[in-house]
Short mmCIF file of C-alpha atoms in Angstrom, two decimals:
data_model
loop_
_atom_site.label_atom_id
_atom_site.label_comp_id
_atom_site.label_asym_id
_atom_site.label_seq_id
_atom_site.Cartn_x
_atom_site.Cartn_y
_atom_site.Cartn_z
CA UNK A 30 70.96 166.33 -89.75
CA UNK A 31 70.03 169.66 -88.13
CA UNK A 32 71.75 170.14 -84.70
CA UNK A 33 69.43 172.70 -83.14
CA UNK A 34 71.82 174.61 -80.82
CA UNK A 35 74.90 174.56 -83.08
CA UNK A 36 73.05 175.26 -86.35
CA UNK A 37 70.94 177.99 -84.77
CA UNK A 38 74.05 179.78 -83.55
CA UNK A 39 75.51 179.46 -87.07
CA UNK A 40 72.29 180.92 -88.48
CA UNK A 41 72.64 183.95 -86.24
CA UNK A 42 76.31 184.44 -87.11
CA UNK A 43 75.46 184.32 -90.84
CA UNK A 44 72.46 186.61 -90.34
CA UNK A 45 74.64 189.23 -88.59
CA UNK A 46 76.69 189.47 -91.77
CA UNK A 47 73.71 189.70 -94.12
CA UNK A 48 71.21 192.49 -94.86
CA UNK A 49 68.46 189.88 -95.34
CA UNK A 50 66.53 189.81 -92.05
CA UNK A 51 63.72 187.55 -93.31
CA UNK A 52 64.91 184.90 -90.87
CA UNK A 53 63.41 186.94 -87.99
CA UNK A 54 59.97 185.68 -89.03
CA UNK A 55 61.02 182.11 -88.18
CA UNK A 56 61.90 182.64 -84.53
CA UNK A 57 59.62 183.37 -81.54
CA UNK A 58 59.73 186.47 -79.40
CA UNK A 59 61.85 184.97 -76.61
CA UNK A 60 64.66 184.02 -78.99
CA UNK A 61 64.26 187.35 -80.75
CA UNK A 62 64.76 189.23 -77.44
CA UNK A 63 67.79 187.06 -76.60
CA UNK A 64 69.45 187.89 -79.89
CA UNK A 65 68.60 191.60 -79.56
CA UNK A 66 70.24 191.66 -76.13
CA UNK A 67 73.32 189.93 -77.50
CA UNK A 68 73.69 192.46 -80.33
CA UNK A 69 73.19 195.33 -77.91
CA UNK A 70 75.99 194.01 -75.71
CA UNK A 71 78.27 193.32 -78.68
CA UNK A 72 77.89 196.91 -79.95
CA UNK A 73 79.28 198.21 -76.68
CA UNK A 74 82.37 195.96 -76.64
CA UNK A 75 85.74 197.60 -77.22
CA UNK A 76 86.55 194.77 -79.61
CA UNK A 77 83.55 195.49 -81.83
CA UNK A 78 84.87 196.57 -85.22
CA UNK A 79 81.57 198.04 -86.51
CA UNK A 80 79.58 199.27 -83.49
CA UNK A 81 77.27 201.51 -85.51
CA UNK A 82 76.14 198.59 -87.73
CA UNK A 83 75.80 196.27 -84.72
CA UNK A 84 73.64 198.68 -82.79
CA UNK A 85 71.66 199.39 -85.95
CA UNK A 86 70.81 195.67 -86.18
CA UNK A 87 69.98 195.56 -82.49
CA UNK A 88 67.51 198.42 -83.01
CA UNK A 89 65.82 196.49 -85.83
CA UNK A 90 65.45 193.41 -83.61
CA UNK A 91 64.12 195.39 -80.65
CA UNK A 92 61.62 197.09 -82.94
CA UNK A 93 60.44 193.76 -84.29
CA UNK A 94 60.18 192.41 -80.77
CA UNK A 95 57.98 195.32 -79.79
CA UNK A 96 55.88 194.96 -82.89
CA UNK A 97 55.15 191.32 -82.01
CA UNK A 98 54.94 191.55 -78.21
CA UNK A 99 53.67 195.08 -77.50
CA UNK A 100 56.39 195.52 -74.85
CA UNK A 101 57.01 199.27 -74.21
CA UNK A 102 60.55 198.49 -72.99
CA UNK A 103 61.46 197.03 -76.35
CA UNK A 104 60.50 200.24 -78.16
CA UNK A 105 62.59 202.19 -75.65
CA UNK A 106 65.55 199.91 -76.38
CA UNK A 107 65.03 200.23 -80.13
CA UNK A 108 65.34 204.01 -79.76
CA UNK A 109 68.36 203.83 -77.47
CA UNK A 110 70.28 201.48 -79.76
CA UNK A 111 69.36 203.65 -82.80
CA UNK A 112 70.84 206.62 -80.90
CA UNK A 113 73.93 204.58 -80.03
CA UNK A 114 74.26 203.64 -83.68
CA UNK A 115 74.04 207.31 -84.67
CA UNK A 116 76.70 208.37 -82.14
CA UNK A 117 79.05 205.62 -83.40
CA UNK A 118 78.46 206.34 -87.11
CA UNK A 119 81.66 206.86 -89.10
CA UNK A 120 80.19 207.36 -92.55
CA UNK A 121 77.29 209.25 -94.08
CA UNK A 122 75.55 205.98 -94.89
CA UNK A 123 75.91 204.64 -91.32
CA UNK A 124 74.47 207.91 -90.03
CA UNK A 125 71.54 207.66 -92.44
CA UNK A 126 70.75 204.06 -91.49
CA UNK A 127 70.85 204.94 -87.78
CA UNK A 128 68.46 207.87 -88.32
CA UNK A 129 66.07 205.65 -90.30
CA UNK A 130 66.15 203.05 -87.51
CA UNK A 131 65.13 205.69 -85.02
CA UNK A 132 62.34 206.89 -87.31
CA UNK A 133 61.02 203.40 -87.85
CA UNK A 134 61.05 202.72 -84.08
CA UNK A 135 58.93 205.84 -83.56
CA UNK A 136 56.53 204.75 -86.35
CA UNK A 137 56.15 201.42 -84.54
CA UNK A 138 55.60 203.28 -81.30
CA UNK A 139 52.81 205.26 -82.83
CA UNK A 140 51.24 202.12 -84.34
CA UNK A 141 51.34 200.33 -81.01
CA UNK A 142 50.49 203.08 -78.54
CA UNK A 143 49.24 206.12 -80.47
CA UNK A 144 50.58 209.64 -79.61
CA UNK A 145 50.81 212.14 -82.48
CA UNK A 146 54.15 213.34 -81.12
CA UNK A 147 55.77 210.04 -82.08
CA UNK A 148 55.05 210.73 -85.74
CA UNK A 149 56.40 214.30 -85.43
CA UNK A 150 59.61 212.92 -83.93
CA UNK A 151 59.82 210.19 -86.60
CA UNK A 152 59.68 212.84 -89.32
CA UNK A 153 62.46 214.75 -87.60
CA UNK A 154 64.72 211.66 -87.49
CA UNK A 155 64.01 210.78 -91.10
CA UNK A 156 64.60 214.34 -92.32
CA UNK A 157 68.28 214.17 -91.45
CA UNK A 158 68.96 210.92 -93.37
CA UNK A 159 71.03 211.42 -96.53
CA UNK A 160 73.16 208.91 -98.44
CA UNK A 161 74.75 208.28 -101.82
CA UNK A 162 73.96 204.57 -101.69
CA UNK A 163 70.85 203.59 -103.62
CA UNK A 164 69.61 200.90 -101.13
CA UNK A 165 69.72 203.44 -98.28
CA UNK A 166 68.00 206.08 -100.43
CA UNK A 167 65.28 203.55 -101.23
CA UNK A 168 64.83 202.83 -97.50
CA UNK A 169 64.65 206.57 -96.85
CA UNK A 170 61.85 206.93 -99.41
CA UNK A 171 60.00 204.06 -97.79
CA UNK A 172 60.24 205.56 -94.30
CA UNK A 173 59.00 208.97 -95.56
CA UNK A 174 56.08 207.24 -97.28
CA UNK A 175 55.12 205.37 -94.14
CA UNK A 176 55.22 208.56 -92.11
CA UNK A 177 53.09 210.33 -94.67
CA UNK A 178 50.53 207.52 -94.54
CA UNK A 179 50.10 208.01 -90.78
CA UNK A 180 49.90 211.77 -91.10
CA UNK A 181 47.17 211.22 -93.71
CA UNK A 182 45.19 209.06 -91.28
CA UNK A 183 45.49 211.73 -88.64
CA UNK A 184 44.31 214.46 -90.99
CA UNK A 185 41.29 212.38 -92.05
CA UNK A 186 41.29 214.02 -95.47
CA UNK A 187 40.78 211.98 -98.64
CA UNK A 188 43.27 214.19 -100.58
CA UNK A 189 46.01 213.49 -98.03
CA UNK A 190 45.34 209.76 -98.32
CA UNK A 191 45.69 209.97 -102.09
CA UNK A 192 48.97 211.85 -101.78
CA UNK A 193 50.29 209.25 -99.32
CA UNK A 194 49.25 206.42 -101.61
CA UNK A 195 51.12 208.04 -104.51
CA UNK A 196 54.25 208.47 -102.37
CA UNK A 197 54.04 204.82 -101.37
CA UNK A 198 53.80 203.68 -104.98
CA UNK A 199 56.92 205.71 -105.87
CA UNK A 200 58.85 204.30 -102.88
CA UNK A 201 57.80 200.71 -103.73
CA UNK A 202 59.48 200.86 -107.12
CA UNK A 203 62.85 201.66 -105.46
CA UNK A 204 62.42 199.25 -102.53
CA UNK A 205 61.41 196.32 -104.68
CA UNK A 206 64.76 196.47 -106.42
CA UNK A 207 66.99 197.24 -103.42
CA UNK A 208 65.21 195.93 -100.30
CA UNK A 209 62.41 193.40 -100.94
CA UNK A 210 61.64 192.87 -97.22
CA UNK A 211 61.05 196.58 -96.63
CA UNK A 212 59.01 196.61 -99.83
CA UNK A 213 56.70 193.94 -98.44
CA UNK A 214 56.19 195.98 -95.25
CA UNK A 215 55.36 199.00 -97.33
CA UNK A 216 52.89 196.95 -99.39
CA UNK A 217 51.11 195.99 -96.21
CA UNK A 218 50.97 199.64 -95.17
CA UNK A 219 49.72 200.69 -98.59
CA UNK A 220 47.03 198.05 -98.58
CA UNK A 221 45.94 198.98 -95.06
CA UNK A 222 45.59 202.62 -96.09
CA UNK A 223 43.52 201.63 -99.15
CA UNK A 224 41.32 199.32 -97.08
CA UNK A 225 40.70 201.98 -94.48
CA UNK A 226 39.88 204.54 -97.18
CA UNK A 227 37.61 202.05 -98.95
CA UNK A 228 35.68 201.31 -95.76
CA UNK A 229 35.34 204.99 -94.74
CA UNK A 230 34.29 206.07 -98.25
CA UNK A 231 32.38 202.84 -98.97
CA UNK A 232 34.50 202.63 -102.15
CA UNK A 233 34.50 199.07 -103.53
CA UNK A 234 37.17 200.04 -106.08
CA UNK A 235 39.73 200.82 -103.34
CA UNK A 236 38.85 197.63 -101.50
CA UNK A 237 39.18 195.59 -104.67
CA UNK A 238 42.57 197.08 -105.52
CA UNK A 239 43.91 196.43 -102.04
CA UNK A 240 42.62 192.86 -102.32
CA UNK A 241 44.54 192.22 -105.56
CA UNK A 242 47.77 193.65 -104.15
CA UNK A 243 47.42 191.59 -100.97
CA UNK A 244 46.61 188.39 -102.88
CA UNK A 245 49.84 188.85 -104.86
CA UNK A 246 51.79 189.33 -101.63
CA UNK A 247 50.23 186.15 -100.09
CA UNK A 248 51.14 184.15 -103.16
CA UNK A 249 54.72 185.46 -103.00
CA UNK A 250 55.25 184.65 -99.34
CA UNK A 251 55.88 181.05 -98.40
CA UNK A 252 54.37 179.89 -95.10
CA UNK A 253 57.65 178.12 -94.42
CA UNK A 254 59.90 181.17 -94.78
CA UNK A 255 57.67 184.26 -94.41
CA UNK A 256 54.87 183.19 -92.05
CA UNK A 257 54.28 186.58 -90.41
CA UNK A 258 54.15 188.60 -93.65
CA UNK A 259 51.86 185.98 -95.14
CA UNK A 260 49.57 186.03 -92.07
CA UNK A 261 49.43 189.86 -92.00
CA UNK A 262 48.51 189.92 -95.67
CA UNK A 263 45.89 187.19 -95.23
CA UNK A 264 44.35 189.07 -92.29
CA UNK A 265 44.13 192.27 -94.33
CA UNK A 266 42.62 190.32 -97.23
CA UNK A 267 40.03 188.91 -94.87
CA UNK A 268 39.24 192.38 -93.51
CA UNK A 269 38.77 193.74 -97.01
CA UNK A 270 36.63 190.84 -98.13
CA UNK A 271 34.47 191.10 -95.02
CA UNK A 272 33.97 194.82 -95.69
CA UNK A 273 32.95 194.15 -99.28
CA UNK A 274 30.66 191.35 -98.15
CA UNK A 275 29.05 193.69 -95.66
CA UNK A 276 28.44 196.31 -98.37
CA UNK A 277 26.87 193.70 -100.67
CA UNK A 278 25.16 191.72 -97.88
CA UNK A 279 26.88 188.60 -99.31
CA UNK A 280 26.82 185.81 -96.73
CA UNK A 281 29.06 183.49 -98.77
CA UNK A 282 31.77 186.15 -99.09
CA UNK A 283 31.53 186.87 -95.38
CA UNK A 284 32.10 183.17 -94.66
CA UNK A 285 35.15 183.20 -96.98
CA UNK A 286 36.44 186.16 -95.01
CA UNK A 287 36.14 184.18 -91.76
CA UNK A 288 38.05 181.30 -93.37
CA UNK A 289 40.83 183.66 -94.39
CA UNK A 290 41.12 184.90 -90.76
CA UNK A 291 41.43 181.24 -89.70
CA UNK A 292 44.15 180.67 -92.29
CA UNK A 293 46.04 183.72 -91.02
CA UNK A 294 45.86 182.51 -87.41
CA UNK A 295 47.17 179.08 -88.46
CA UNK A 296 50.48 180.56 -89.68
CA UNK A 297 52.07 180.66 -86.21
CA UNK A 298 51.61 179.87 -82.50
CA UNK A 299 50.38 182.51 -80.09
CA UNK A 300 53.80 182.86 -78.43
CA UNK A 301 55.48 183.40 -81.82
CA UNK A 302 53.79 186.77 -82.35
CA UNK A 303 51.17 187.53 -79.66
CA UNK A 304 50.07 190.85 -81.11
CA UNK A 305 49.53 189.45 -84.60
CA UNK A 306 47.42 186.70 -83.03
CA UNK A 307 45.44 189.27 -81.01
CA UNK A 308 44.87 191.40 -84.12
CA UNK A 309 43.36 188.41 -85.90
CA UNK A 310 41.06 187.62 -82.94
CA UNK A 311 39.85 191.22 -82.89
CA UNK A 312 39.15 191.10 -86.59
CA UNK A 313 37.29 187.80 -86.20
CA UNK A 314 35.00 189.45 -83.63
CA UNK A 315 33.21 191.20 -86.50
CA UNK A 316 31.06 188.09 -86.34
CA UNK A 317 28.92 188.52 -83.18
CA UNK A 318 28.68 184.71 -82.88
CA UNK A 319 32.48 184.34 -82.60
CA UNK A 320 33.52 182.69 -79.31
CA UNK A 321 34.48 184.97 -76.48
CA UNK A 322 37.37 182.91 -75.12
CA UNK A 323 39.94 184.13 -77.69
CA UNK A 324 39.07 187.69 -76.72
CA UNK A 325 39.66 186.84 -73.06
CA UNK A 326 43.04 185.39 -74.03
CA UNK A 327 43.81 188.51 -76.05
CA UNK A 328 43.13 190.69 -73.01
CA UNK A 329 45.38 188.49 -70.89
CA UNK A 330 48.18 188.70 -73.46
CA UNK A 331 48.04 192.49 -73.67
CA UNK A 332 47.23 193.60 -70.14
CA UNK A 333 49.67 196.14 -68.75
CA UNK A 334 51.27 197.15 -72.05
CA UNK A 335 48.97 200.03 -72.97
CA UNK A 336 48.68 199.00 -76.64
CA UNK A 337 45.83 200.00 -78.94
CA UNK A 338 45.15 196.36 -79.70
CA UNK A 339 44.93 195.61 -76.00
CA UNK A 340 42.46 198.43 -75.54
CA UNK A 341 40.32 197.11 -78.44
CA UNK A 342 40.37 193.59 -77.02
CA UNK A 343 39.33 194.87 -73.57
CA UNK A 344 36.51 196.98 -75.11
CA UNK A 345 35.26 193.94 -77.02
CA UNK A 346 35.32 191.78 -73.89
CA UNK A 347 33.47 194.33 -71.77
CA UNK A 348 30.92 194.89 -74.53
CA UNK A 349 30.25 191.15 -74.82
CA UNK A 350 29.92 190.75 -71.06
CA UNK A 351 27.55 193.69 -70.77
CA UNK A 352 25.44 192.50 -73.70
CA UNK A 353 25.12 189.06 -72.15
CA UNK A 354 24.08 190.48 -68.80
CA UNK A 355 21.67 192.99 -70.37
CA UNK A 356 20.07 190.31 -72.55
CA UNK A 357 19.42 188.27 -69.41
CA UNK A 358 18.10 191.37 -67.56
CA UNK A 359 20.76 190.74 -64.87
CA UNK A 360 21.36 194.02 -63.06
CA UNK A 361 23.48 192.20 -60.47
CA UNK A 362 25.89 191.04 -63.13
CA UNK A 363 26.10 194.56 -64.54
CA UNK A 364 27.07 195.78 -61.07
CA UNK A 365 29.81 193.13 -60.91
CA UNK A 366 31.16 194.26 -64.28
CA UNK A 367 31.18 197.87 -63.05
CA UNK A 368 33.06 196.80 -59.94
CA UNK A 369 35.70 195.14 -62.13
CA UNK A 370 36.07 198.32 -64.22
CA UNK A 371 36.41 200.51 -61.10
CA UNK A 372 38.85 198.04 -59.57
CA UNK A 373 40.99 198.23 -62.69
CA UNK A 374 40.98 202.02 -62.36
CA UNK A 375 41.95 201.82 -58.70
CA UNK A 376 44.68 199.15 -59.16
CA UNK A 377 46.41 200.90 -62.00
CA UNK A 378 49.78 202.38 -60.98
CA UNK A 379 50.26 206.03 -61.84
CA UNK A 380 48.15 208.13 -64.15
CA UNK A 381 46.32 206.14 -66.83
CA UNK A 382 47.40 206.50 -70.45
CA UNK A 383 45.04 208.25 -72.81
CA UNK A 384 44.03 204.94 -74.39
CA UNK A 385 43.41 203.26 -71.01
CA UNK A 386 41.34 206.21 -69.81
CA UNK A 387 39.27 206.34 -72.99
CA UNK A 388 38.48 202.65 -72.90
CA UNK A 389 37.50 202.82 -69.24
CA UNK A 390 35.14 205.72 -70.03
CA UNK A 391 33.59 203.75 -72.88
CA UNK A 392 33.06 200.82 -70.52
CA UNK A 393 31.27 203.07 -68.00
CA UNK A 394 29.12 204.53 -70.80
CA UNK A 395 28.20 201.02 -71.96
CA UNK A 396 27.07 200.18 -68.48
CA UNK A 397 24.99 203.37 -68.26
CA UNK A 398 23.31 202.55 -71.56
CA UNK A 399 22.59 198.93 -70.57
CA UNK A 400 21.08 199.96 -67.22
CA UNK A 401 18.94 202.68 -68.79
CA UNK A 402 17.52 200.25 -71.32
CA UNK A 403 16.63 197.76 -68.63
CA UNK A 404 15.12 200.39 -66.35
CA UNK A 405 13.39 202.45 -69.04
CA UNK A 406 15.31 205.66 -68.28
CA UNK A 407 17.59 207.94 -70.24
CA UNK A 408 21.37 207.42 -70.06
CA UNK A 409 21.86 211.06 -69.13
CA UNK A 410 25.67 211.05 -68.68
CA UNK A 411 26.56 208.51 -71.39
CA UNK A 412 26.72 211.02 -74.24
CA UNK A 413 29.04 213.33 -72.29
CA UNK A 414 31.29 210.47 -71.20
CA UNK A 415 31.52 209.12 -74.76
CA UNK A 416 32.22 212.58 -76.22
CA UNK A 417 35.10 213.07 -73.78
CA UNK A 418 36.51 209.63 -74.61
CA UNK A 419 36.24 210.18 -78.36
CA UNK A 420 37.92 213.57 -78.16
CA UNK A 421 40.78 212.31 -76.01
CA UNK A 422 41.39 209.34 -78.33
CA UNK A 423 41.24 211.49 -81.45
CA UNK A 424 43.68 214.06 -80.02
CA UNK A 425 46.04 211.23 -79.14
CA UNK A 426 45.89 209.92 -82.70
CA UNK A 427 43.94 206.77 -82.04
CA UNK A 428 40.98 207.08 -84.38
CA UNK A 429 39.82 203.47 -83.96
CA UNK A 430 39.05 204.07 -80.27
CA UNK A 431 37.44 207.41 -81.06
CA UNK A 432 35.25 205.70 -83.67
CA UNK A 433 34.10 203.15 -81.04
CA UNK A 434 32.94 205.97 -78.78
CA UNK A 435 31.29 207.90 -81.63
CA UNK A 436 29.52 204.78 -82.81
CA UNK A 437 27.93 204.34 -79.39
CA UNK A 438 26.95 208.03 -79.30
CA UNK A 439 25.12 207.63 -82.61
CA UNK A 440 23.03 204.81 -81.14
CA UNK A 441 21.83 206.86 -78.18
CA UNK A 442 18.20 207.99 -78.09
CA UNK A 443 17.66 211.61 -79.17
CA UNK A 444 15.95 213.54 -76.42
CA UNK A 445 13.09 215.87 -77.39
#
């Protein structure tokens, strides 16, 4: 019979001695943070026989905690423990693993919060990683491929995307043999790049290829042992299928996509991986009839962290609220929404992040547009406000927010 406390401690002890970190997917973020703190403390003990390896593991756990919670402090701790691991390194391989941990923490930082400089720094960390061990070399190839994929997204050039995809394919061959868990993460990245390219280029071939790769990953990941990887793959599958359905105007395929989002959300509880849950709710909102309450909950879960997903959830919520008020012709409600936006601006401590500022500007532009339509006037300042928001988001490396602003600009009336 399983004795929860005793057997869980035994699991952690065994996991510390193993390179297989798949067990992380089975625990919630609170337990994950507790174990990361314990490893951080252990690495600093005089009695610790392998401080570099211990801090390296702590960095991995802090990075995973940040990825699932969106907590900025966790990313900071992932970077600090990677640096501690580097300082304590006694061998070339320990040094390489520490450098790769730092690079991956910076990749996660970029994915969560944007900032082009994070990718520049990640490339600098990864550049110094050298090793004679094949597993570490495979990990190095995977990290370089993930950095290249993000650089390709920033460049917005199809040729750069193709180069990044080729580099990912090459890295996957090595990782599949030496580090299957890292290989699965890279497969998700590769599929996301293909999906994004397929949507931008309206290329059904890219979408179909990504769908086949993701389906294989879903089938390989058990919901009992790899719930997060399975859910992430299902969500990407649903996004790809929804995009194909939209291109073909296929209502049945669109419904199947919604069902796949539901299946992804059913893999875990909200507190197990809040950001994964939020990402699924945002993707579900493609359907304008989707309920608004999950988006409200998504905003509550992400408020104060400054994540891209949090900004998207807030933009969706404000857009829904404005649409509802505008449809009812309720200028009073629009004024209340504006008051809430301005209060958020006033209550925020310190200077707003680029993402926060851009989303606030988009909210103000939405209000201008809604009022102008109700009052039969031109939204004179909306185009300028949206252009500023789009430029700031693009310069920060957050194209998804920039695309929101540009999409609204395209819908504005053209003045004679």
